[in-house]
XYZ file of C-alpha atoms in Angstrom:
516
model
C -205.529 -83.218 -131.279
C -204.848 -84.584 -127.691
C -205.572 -82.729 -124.475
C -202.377 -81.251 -123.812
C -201.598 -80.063 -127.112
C -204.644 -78.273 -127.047
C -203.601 -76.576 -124.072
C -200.331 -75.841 -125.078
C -201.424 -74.107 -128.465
C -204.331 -72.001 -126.644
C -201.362 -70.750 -124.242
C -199.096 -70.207 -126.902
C -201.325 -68.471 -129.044
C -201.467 -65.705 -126.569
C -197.632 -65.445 -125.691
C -197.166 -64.954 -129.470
C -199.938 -62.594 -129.422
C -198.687 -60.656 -126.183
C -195.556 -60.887 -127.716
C -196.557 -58.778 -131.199
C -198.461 -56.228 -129.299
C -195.008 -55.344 -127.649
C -193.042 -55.623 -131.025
C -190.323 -58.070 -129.358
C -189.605 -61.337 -130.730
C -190.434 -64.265 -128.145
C -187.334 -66.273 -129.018
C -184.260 -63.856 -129.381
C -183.261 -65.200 -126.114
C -183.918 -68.766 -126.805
C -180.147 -69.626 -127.558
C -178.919 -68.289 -123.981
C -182.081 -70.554 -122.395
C -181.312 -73.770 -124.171
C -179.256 -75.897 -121.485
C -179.181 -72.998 -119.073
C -178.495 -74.545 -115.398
C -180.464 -72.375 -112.573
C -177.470 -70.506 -111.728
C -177.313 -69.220 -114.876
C -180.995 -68.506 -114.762
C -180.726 -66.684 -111.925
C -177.678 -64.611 -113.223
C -179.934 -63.325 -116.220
C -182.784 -62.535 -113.702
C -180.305 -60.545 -111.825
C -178.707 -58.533 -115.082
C -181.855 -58.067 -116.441
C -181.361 -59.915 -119.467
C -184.696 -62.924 -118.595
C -188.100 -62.623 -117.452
C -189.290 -65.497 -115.686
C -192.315 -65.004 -118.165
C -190.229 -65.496 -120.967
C -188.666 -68.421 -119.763
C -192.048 -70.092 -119.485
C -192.972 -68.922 -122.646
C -189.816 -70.361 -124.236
C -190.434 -73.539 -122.186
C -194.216 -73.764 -123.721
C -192.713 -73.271 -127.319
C -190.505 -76.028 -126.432
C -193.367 -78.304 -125.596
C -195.341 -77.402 -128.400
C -192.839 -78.204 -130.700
C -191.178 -81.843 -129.222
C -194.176 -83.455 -127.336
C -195.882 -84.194 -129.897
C -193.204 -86.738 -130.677
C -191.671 -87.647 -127.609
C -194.998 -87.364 -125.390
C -193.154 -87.022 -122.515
C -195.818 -84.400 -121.106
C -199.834 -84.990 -120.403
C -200.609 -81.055 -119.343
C -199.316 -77.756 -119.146
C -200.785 -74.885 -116.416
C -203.431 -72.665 -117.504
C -201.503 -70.304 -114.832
C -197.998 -71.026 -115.523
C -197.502 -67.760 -117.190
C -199.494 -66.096 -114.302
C -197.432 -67.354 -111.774
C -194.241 -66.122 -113.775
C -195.468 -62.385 -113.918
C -196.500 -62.324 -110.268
C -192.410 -63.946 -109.904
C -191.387 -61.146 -112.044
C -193.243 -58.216 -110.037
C -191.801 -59.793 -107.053
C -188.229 -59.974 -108.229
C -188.461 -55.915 -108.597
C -189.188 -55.024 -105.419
C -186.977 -57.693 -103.944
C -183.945 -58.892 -105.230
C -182.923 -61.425 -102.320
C -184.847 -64.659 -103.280
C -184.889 -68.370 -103.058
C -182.445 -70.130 -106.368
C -185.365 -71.617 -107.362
C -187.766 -68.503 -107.065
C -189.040 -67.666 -110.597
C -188.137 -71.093 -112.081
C -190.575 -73.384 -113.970
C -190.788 -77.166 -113.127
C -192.521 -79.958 -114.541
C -193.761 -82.874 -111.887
C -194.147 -86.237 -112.614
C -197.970 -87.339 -112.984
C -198.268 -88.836 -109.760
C -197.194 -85.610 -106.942
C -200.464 -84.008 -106.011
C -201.178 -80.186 -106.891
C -204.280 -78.454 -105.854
C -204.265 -76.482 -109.099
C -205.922 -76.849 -112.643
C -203.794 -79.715 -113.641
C -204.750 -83.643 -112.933
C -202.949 -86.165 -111.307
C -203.421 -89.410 -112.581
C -200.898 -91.812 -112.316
C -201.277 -91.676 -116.515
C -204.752 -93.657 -115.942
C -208.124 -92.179 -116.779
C -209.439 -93.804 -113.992
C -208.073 -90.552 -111.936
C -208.636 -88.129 -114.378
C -210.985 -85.013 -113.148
C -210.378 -86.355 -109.487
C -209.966 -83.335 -106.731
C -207.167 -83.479 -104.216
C -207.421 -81.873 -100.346
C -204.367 -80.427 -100.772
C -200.607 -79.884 -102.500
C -198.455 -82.971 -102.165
C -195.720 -81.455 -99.220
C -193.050 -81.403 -101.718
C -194.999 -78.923 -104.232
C -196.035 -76.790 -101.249
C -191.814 -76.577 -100.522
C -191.234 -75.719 -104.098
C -194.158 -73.127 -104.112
C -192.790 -71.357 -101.037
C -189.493 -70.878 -102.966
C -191.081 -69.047 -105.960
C -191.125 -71.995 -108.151
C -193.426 -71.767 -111.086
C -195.327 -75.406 -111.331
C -195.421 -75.240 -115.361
C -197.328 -78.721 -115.878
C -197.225 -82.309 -115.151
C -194.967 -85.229 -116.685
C -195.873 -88.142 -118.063
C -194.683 -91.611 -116.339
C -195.779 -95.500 -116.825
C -199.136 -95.528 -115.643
C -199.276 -96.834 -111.819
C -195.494 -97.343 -111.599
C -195.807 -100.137 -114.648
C -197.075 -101.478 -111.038
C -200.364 -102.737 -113.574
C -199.172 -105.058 -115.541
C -196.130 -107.133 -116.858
C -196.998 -106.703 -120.313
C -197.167 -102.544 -120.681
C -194.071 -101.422 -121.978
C -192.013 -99.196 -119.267
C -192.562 -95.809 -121.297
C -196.621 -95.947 -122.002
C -199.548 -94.640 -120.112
C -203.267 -94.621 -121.434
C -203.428 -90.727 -120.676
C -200.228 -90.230 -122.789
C -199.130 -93.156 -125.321
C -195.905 -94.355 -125.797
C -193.208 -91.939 -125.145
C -190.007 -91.946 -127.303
C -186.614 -91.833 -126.217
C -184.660 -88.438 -127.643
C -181.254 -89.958 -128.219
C -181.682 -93.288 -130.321
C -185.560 -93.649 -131.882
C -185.669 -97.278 -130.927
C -183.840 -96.742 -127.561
C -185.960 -96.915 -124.396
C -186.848 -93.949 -121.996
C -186.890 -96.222 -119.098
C -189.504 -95.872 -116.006
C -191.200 -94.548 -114.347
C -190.569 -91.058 -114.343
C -189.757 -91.125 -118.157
C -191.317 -87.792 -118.920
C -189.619 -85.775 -116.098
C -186.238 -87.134 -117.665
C -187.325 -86.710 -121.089
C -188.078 -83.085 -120.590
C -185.441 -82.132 -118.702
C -183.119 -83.859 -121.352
C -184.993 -81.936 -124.605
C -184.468 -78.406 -122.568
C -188.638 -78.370 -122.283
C -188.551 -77.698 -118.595
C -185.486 -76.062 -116.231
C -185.826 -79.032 -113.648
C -188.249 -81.649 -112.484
C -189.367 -84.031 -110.065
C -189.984 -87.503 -109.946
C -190.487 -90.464 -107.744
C -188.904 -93.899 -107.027
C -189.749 -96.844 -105.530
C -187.145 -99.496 -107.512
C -185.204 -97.683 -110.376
C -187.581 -94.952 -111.388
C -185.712 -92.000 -111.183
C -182.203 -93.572 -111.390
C -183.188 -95.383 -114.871
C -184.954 -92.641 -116.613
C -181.788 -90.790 -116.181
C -179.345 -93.100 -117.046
C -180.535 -93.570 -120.073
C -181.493 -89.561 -121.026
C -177.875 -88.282 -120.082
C -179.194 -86.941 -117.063
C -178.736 -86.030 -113.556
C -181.200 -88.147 -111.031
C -180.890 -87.972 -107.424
C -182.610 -90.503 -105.107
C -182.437 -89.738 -101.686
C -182.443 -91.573 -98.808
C -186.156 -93.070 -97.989
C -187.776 -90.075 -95.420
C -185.292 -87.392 -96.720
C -188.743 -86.103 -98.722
C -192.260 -86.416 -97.935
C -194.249 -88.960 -99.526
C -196.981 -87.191 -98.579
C -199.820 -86.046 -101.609
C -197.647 -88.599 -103.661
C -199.697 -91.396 -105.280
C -198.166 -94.757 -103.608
C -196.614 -97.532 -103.753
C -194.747 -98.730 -100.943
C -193.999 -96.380 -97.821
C -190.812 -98.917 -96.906
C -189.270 -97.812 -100.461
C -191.538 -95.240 -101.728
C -189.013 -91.916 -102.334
C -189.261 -88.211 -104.159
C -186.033 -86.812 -105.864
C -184.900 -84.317 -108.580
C -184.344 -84.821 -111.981
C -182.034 -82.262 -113.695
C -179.495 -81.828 -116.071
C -176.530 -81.291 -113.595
C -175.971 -82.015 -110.487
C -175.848 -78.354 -108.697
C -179.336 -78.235 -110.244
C -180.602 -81.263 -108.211
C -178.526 -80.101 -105.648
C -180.779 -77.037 -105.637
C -183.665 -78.867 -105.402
C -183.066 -81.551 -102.820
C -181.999 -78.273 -100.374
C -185.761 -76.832 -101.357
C -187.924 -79.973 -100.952
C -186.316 -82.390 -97.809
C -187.813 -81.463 -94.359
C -190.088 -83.168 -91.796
C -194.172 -83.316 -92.537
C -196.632 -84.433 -89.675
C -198.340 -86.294 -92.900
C -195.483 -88.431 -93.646
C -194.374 -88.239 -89.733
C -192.780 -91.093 -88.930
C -190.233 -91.498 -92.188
C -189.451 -87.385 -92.099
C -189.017 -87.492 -88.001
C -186.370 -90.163 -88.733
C -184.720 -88.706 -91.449
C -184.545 -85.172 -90.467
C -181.059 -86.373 -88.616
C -179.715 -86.469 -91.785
C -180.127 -83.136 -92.838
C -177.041 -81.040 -92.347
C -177.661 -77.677 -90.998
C -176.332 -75.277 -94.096
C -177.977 -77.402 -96.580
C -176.229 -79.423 -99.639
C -175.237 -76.750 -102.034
C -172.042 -76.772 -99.599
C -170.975 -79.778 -100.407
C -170.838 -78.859 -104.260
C -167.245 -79.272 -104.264
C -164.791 -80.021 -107.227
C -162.430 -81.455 -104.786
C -164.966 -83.749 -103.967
C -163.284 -86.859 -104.743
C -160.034 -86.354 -103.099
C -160.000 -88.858 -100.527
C -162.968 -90.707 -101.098
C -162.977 -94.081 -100.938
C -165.409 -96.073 -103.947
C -166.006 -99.783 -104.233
C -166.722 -100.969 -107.787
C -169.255 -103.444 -108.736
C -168.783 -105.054 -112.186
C -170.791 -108.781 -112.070
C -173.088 -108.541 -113.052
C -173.655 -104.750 -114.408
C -171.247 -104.464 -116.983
C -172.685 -107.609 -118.603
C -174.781 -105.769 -120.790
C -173.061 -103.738 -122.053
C -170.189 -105.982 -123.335
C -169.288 -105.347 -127.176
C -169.581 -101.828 -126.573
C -167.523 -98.806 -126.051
C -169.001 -98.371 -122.565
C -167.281 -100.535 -121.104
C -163.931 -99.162 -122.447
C -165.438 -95.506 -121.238
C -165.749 -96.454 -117.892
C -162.694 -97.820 -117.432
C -161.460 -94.779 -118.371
C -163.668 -92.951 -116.000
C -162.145 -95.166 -113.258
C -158.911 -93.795 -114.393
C -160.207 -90.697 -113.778
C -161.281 -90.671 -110.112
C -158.283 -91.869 -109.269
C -156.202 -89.316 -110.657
C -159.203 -87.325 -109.177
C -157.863 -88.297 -105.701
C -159.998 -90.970 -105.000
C -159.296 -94.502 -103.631
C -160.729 -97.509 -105.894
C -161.416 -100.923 -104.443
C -162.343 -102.772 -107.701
C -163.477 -106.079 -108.263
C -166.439 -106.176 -105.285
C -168.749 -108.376 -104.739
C -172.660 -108.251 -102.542
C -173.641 -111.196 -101.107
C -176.999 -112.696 -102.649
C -176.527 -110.474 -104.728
C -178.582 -112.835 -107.242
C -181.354 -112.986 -104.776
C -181.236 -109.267 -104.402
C -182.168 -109.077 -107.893
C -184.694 -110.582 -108.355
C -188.004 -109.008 -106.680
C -189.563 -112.751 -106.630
C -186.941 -114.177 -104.575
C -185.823 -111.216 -102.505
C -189.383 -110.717 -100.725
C -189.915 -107.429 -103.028
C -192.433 -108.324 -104.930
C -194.455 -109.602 -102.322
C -194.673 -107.108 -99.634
C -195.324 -104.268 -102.909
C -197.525 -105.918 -103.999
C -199.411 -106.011 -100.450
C -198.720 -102.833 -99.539
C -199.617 -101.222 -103.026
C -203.748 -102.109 -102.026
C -203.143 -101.071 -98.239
C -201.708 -97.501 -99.901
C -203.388 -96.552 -103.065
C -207.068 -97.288 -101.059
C -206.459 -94.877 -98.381
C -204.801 -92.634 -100.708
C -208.021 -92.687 -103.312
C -210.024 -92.316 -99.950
C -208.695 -89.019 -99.314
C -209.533 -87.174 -102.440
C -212.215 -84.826 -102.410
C -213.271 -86.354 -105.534
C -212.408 -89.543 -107.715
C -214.076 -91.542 -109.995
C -212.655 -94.102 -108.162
C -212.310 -95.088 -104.685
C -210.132 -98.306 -103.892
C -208.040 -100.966 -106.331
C -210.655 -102.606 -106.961
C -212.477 -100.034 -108.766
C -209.515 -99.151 -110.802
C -209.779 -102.990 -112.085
C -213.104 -102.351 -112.666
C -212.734 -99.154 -114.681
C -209.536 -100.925 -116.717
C -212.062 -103.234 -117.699
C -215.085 -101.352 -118.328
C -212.936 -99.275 -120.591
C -210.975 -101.252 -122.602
C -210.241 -98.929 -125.320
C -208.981 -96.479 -123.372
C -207.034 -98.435 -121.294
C -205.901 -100.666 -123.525
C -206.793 -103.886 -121.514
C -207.628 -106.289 -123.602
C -204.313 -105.565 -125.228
C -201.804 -104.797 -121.998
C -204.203 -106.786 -118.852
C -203.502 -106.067 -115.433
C -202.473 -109.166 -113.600
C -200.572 -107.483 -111.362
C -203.380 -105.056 -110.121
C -205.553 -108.011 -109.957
C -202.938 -110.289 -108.173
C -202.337 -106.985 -105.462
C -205.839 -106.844 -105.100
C -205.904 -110.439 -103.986
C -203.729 -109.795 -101.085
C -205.440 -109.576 -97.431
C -203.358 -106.770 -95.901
C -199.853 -107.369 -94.311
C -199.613 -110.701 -92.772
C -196.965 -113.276 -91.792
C -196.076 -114.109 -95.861
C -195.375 -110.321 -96.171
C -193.481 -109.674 -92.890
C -191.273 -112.893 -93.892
C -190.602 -110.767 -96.746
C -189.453 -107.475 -95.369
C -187.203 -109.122 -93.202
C -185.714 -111.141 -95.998
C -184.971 -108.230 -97.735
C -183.804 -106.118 -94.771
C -180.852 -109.154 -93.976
C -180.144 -109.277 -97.660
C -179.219 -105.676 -97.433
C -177.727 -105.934 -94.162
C -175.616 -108.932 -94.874
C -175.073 -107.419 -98.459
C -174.906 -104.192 -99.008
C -174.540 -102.666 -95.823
C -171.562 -105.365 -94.919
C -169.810 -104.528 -97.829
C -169.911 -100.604 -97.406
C -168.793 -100.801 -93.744
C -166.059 -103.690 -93.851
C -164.559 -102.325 -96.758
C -165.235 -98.116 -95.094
C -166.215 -97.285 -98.355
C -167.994 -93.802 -99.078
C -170.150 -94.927 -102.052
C -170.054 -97.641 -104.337
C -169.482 -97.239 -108.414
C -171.324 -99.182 -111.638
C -172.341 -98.354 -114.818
C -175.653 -98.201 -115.790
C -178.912 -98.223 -113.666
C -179.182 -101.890 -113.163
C -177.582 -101.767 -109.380
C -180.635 -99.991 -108.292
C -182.722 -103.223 -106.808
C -179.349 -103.019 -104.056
C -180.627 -99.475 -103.021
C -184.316 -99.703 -103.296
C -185.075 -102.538 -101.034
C -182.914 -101.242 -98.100
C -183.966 -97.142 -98.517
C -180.603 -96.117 -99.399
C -179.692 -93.045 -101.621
C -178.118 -92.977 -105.150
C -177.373 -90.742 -107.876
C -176.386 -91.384 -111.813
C -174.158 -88.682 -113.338
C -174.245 -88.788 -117.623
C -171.412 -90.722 -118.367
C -171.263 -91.189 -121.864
C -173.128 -92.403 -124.817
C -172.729 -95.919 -126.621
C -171.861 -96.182 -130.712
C -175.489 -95.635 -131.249
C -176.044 -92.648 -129.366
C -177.618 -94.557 -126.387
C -176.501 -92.871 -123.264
C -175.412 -94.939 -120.132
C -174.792 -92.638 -116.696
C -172.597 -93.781 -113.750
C -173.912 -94.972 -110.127
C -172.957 -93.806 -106.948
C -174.507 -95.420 -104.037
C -174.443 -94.907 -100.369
C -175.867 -95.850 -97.250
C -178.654 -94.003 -95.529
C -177.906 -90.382 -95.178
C -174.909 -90.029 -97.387
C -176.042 -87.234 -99.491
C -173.164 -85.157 -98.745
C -171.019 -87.815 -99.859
C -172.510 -88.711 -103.107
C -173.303 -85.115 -104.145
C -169.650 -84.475 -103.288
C -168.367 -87.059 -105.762
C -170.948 -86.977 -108.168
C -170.326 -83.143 -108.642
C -166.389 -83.531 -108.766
C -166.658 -86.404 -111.018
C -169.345 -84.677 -113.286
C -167.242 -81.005 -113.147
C -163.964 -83.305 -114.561
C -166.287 -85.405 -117.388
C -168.688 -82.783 -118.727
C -169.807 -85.839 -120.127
C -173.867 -84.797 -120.833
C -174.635 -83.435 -124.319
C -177.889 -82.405 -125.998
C -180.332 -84.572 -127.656
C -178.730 -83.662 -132.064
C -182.255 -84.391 -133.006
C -183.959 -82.016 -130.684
C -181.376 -79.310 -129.775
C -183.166 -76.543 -131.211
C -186.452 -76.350 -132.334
């Protein structure tokens, strides 16, 4: 029996207990719970009718039951249910708390918590390691009353390891399985905090992008992700990548949900200083849950990208789906420029030619050393002694099996020098003269594609995006839609994503895993 299934039954074992000492059943509630949105959450809290204890304990059952299949989480809290009684207590004596106070959320593998629980990455190279402190985004959601119930799995480093690991595995967790179609993918990274939020085995979660990771997880598990704009959230405590592109954003199953979230967790940190200084501009004074508006489209004006997005998709009904879903912002109030094209945009996506690859690649060593340099404790202490431990441990690992050329090739690299700065400002004119010419020429608010495939445009420049569920293909596969803006456009997006997502009620359940 793996580690976290362990863990789960020894906690479940005493909510059933606890729960036959005070002759109620644990999951009489369970129907109200199942694809319950944090307002409604919070409206049981209020009448009485929820316990943030039983919500984790419903949560836990949850996990018990589907991870063994899906594997979408590595470890649950020892003090989850702790944390949810103290919540409770405090909810009595005062009624006039944070949305997210009481709620349970699962974090991707990678955001640091000074807790019980590891963060690894999904290597055993970092398993048992001790961090200084919570990663700034965990400390936000603590403050609120959030209830940290465990972390998610995700493809181990980023899939930044190798080109042969498939997108959905990690050593610490195996493969993880899509919910919808069997044979579908789950996408990376942050596969497990989509996964779980899709399944109903967590309220919310977090998880991180650099290129695609949260926007492709939740395209394809008909759910909401929300990428902001590079600095919006501290990277701070967050296992790295690249600080040009590196980014923290909700995942959730609608879009007030990660609405609620983004409000909790953006905000300047002296240990991410310069992104947060620069982005705190962008942060409108009441917050985002104003701009949660189902007139949100009326006057908007969206550019459509088609070539080469739509491509695969052609032979199925998605294609016909999203035309009607054009349709539909229109009549929605919205102006549709269709038809547009991003220069280079060829270039753009493709990570060898665009510079991407190369600066990451650089600045994955620079990162992930000083980040393994300050933990209390690590087994390991720099790239090269992750390569080291890959090999050392193959079965583990799986090395011989999956390598790690690309560890090996970013440990080659000697820091950030002319090769590397050629390559940042490649990519910052390809976005200028790209995406950044088309939005302003054209004075569009966000542009529109289906799919997650558009995300390369956004990564490599820092801009935000969010998919919405749009639908699901004649296998079951679902496919979301793509809004993306330029820097500091979250009103904007969450303003048409939330009108567009209010008029489609588009997201359904996993059938297999609806109720366990």
């Amino acid at each position: 029996m793996g580690t976290v299934q362990l863990s789960v039954l020894v906690v479940l074992v005493t909510v059933l207990l606890r729960g036959l000492v005070n002759g109620i059943d644990c999951w009489d509630w369970q129907l109200s719970i199942n694809e319950a949105s944090i307002e409604d959450i919070q409206e049981a809290f209020a009448r009485k009718e929820l316990t943030s204890t039983q919500l984790v304990d419903y949560y836990l059952h949850r996990i018990h039951a589907l991870n063994p299949v899906l594997r979408a989480v590595l470890e649950v809290n020892p003090d989850a249910r702790d944390q949810a009684e103290k919540a409770d207590l405090e909810r009595q004596e005062d009624q006039d708390r944070s949305s997210l106070h009481g709620i349970p959320v699962l974090l991707k593998d990678s955001i640091n918590t000074k807790d019980k629980l590891n963060t690894t990455a999904g290597s055993y190279a970092l398993l048992g390691s001790k961090v200084a402190r919570d990663a700034h985004v965990v400390a936000r959601l603590r403050d609120a009353g959030a209830i940290i119930l465990g972390k998610a799995s995700q493809s181990e480093w980023y899939g930044i390891r190798t080109t042969a690991m498939p997108e959905s595995w990690c050593a610490r967790g195996g493969l993880a399985r899509n919910p919808y179609v069997e044979s579908g993918s789950p996408c990376g990274s942050s596969y497990g905090s989509a996964i779980t939020v899709a399944t109903n085995m967590i309220t919310i979660s977090l998880g991180t992008e650099t290129d695609g990771s949260i926007i492709c997880p939740a395209d394809h598990n008909s759910v909401v992700g929300l990428k902001p704009t590079v600095g919006l959230t501290s990277r701070a405590g967050v296992i790295p990548i690249s600080s040009r592109q590196d980014t923290i954003g909700p995942i959730c199953r609608t879009v007030s949900d990660a609405v609620h979230v983004l409000d909790v967790i953006v905000g300047f940190d002296p240990r991410d200083y310069e992104a947060t200084k620069s982005a705190t501009k962008f942060i409108p004074p009441n917050g985002y849950k104003q701009f949660l508006k189902k007139e949100g489209l009326k006057g908007k004006k969206l550019g459509v990208l088609r070539n080469p997005f739509l491509n695969p998709y052609n032979g199925s009904n998605a294609i016909s789906i999203f035309e009607n879903h054009l349709n539909l912002l229109r009549q929605r109030g919205a102006i549709v420029i269709d038809n547009l094209e991003i220069e280079n945009l060829s270039i753009i996506l493709n990570p060898l030619q665009s510079g991407e690859m190369k600066a990451i690649l650089a600045e994955f060593k620079l990162s992930i050393n000083n980040y393994l340099q300050e933990l209390i404790y690590s087994p390991v202490r720099s790239l090269a002694e992750i390569i080291e431990f890959n090999i050392n441990h193959p079965d583990l690992e799986k090395t011989n099996e999956y390598g790690q050329d690309n560890l090996i090739t970013s440990e080659m690299t000697r820091g950030i020098g002319q090769d590397e700065i050629k390559a940042v400002k490649l990519m910052e004119q390809l976005s200028q003269k790209g995406f950044e010419k088309l939005m302003k020429e054209n004075q569009l608010d966000a542009l529109v594609t289906l799919g997650a495939n558009a995300s390369p445009v956004l990564a490599i420049g820092g801009y935000p995006a969010i998919t919405v569920p749009g639908g699901y293909d004649s296998y079951g596969m679902p496919f979301g839609i793509f809004f993306g803006g330029l820097k500091g456009t979250e009103p904007k997006l969450i303003e048409i994503a939330y009108d567009f997502e209010q008029a489609t009620k588009a997201r359904k359940p996993p059938p297999r895993f609806s109720m366990t």
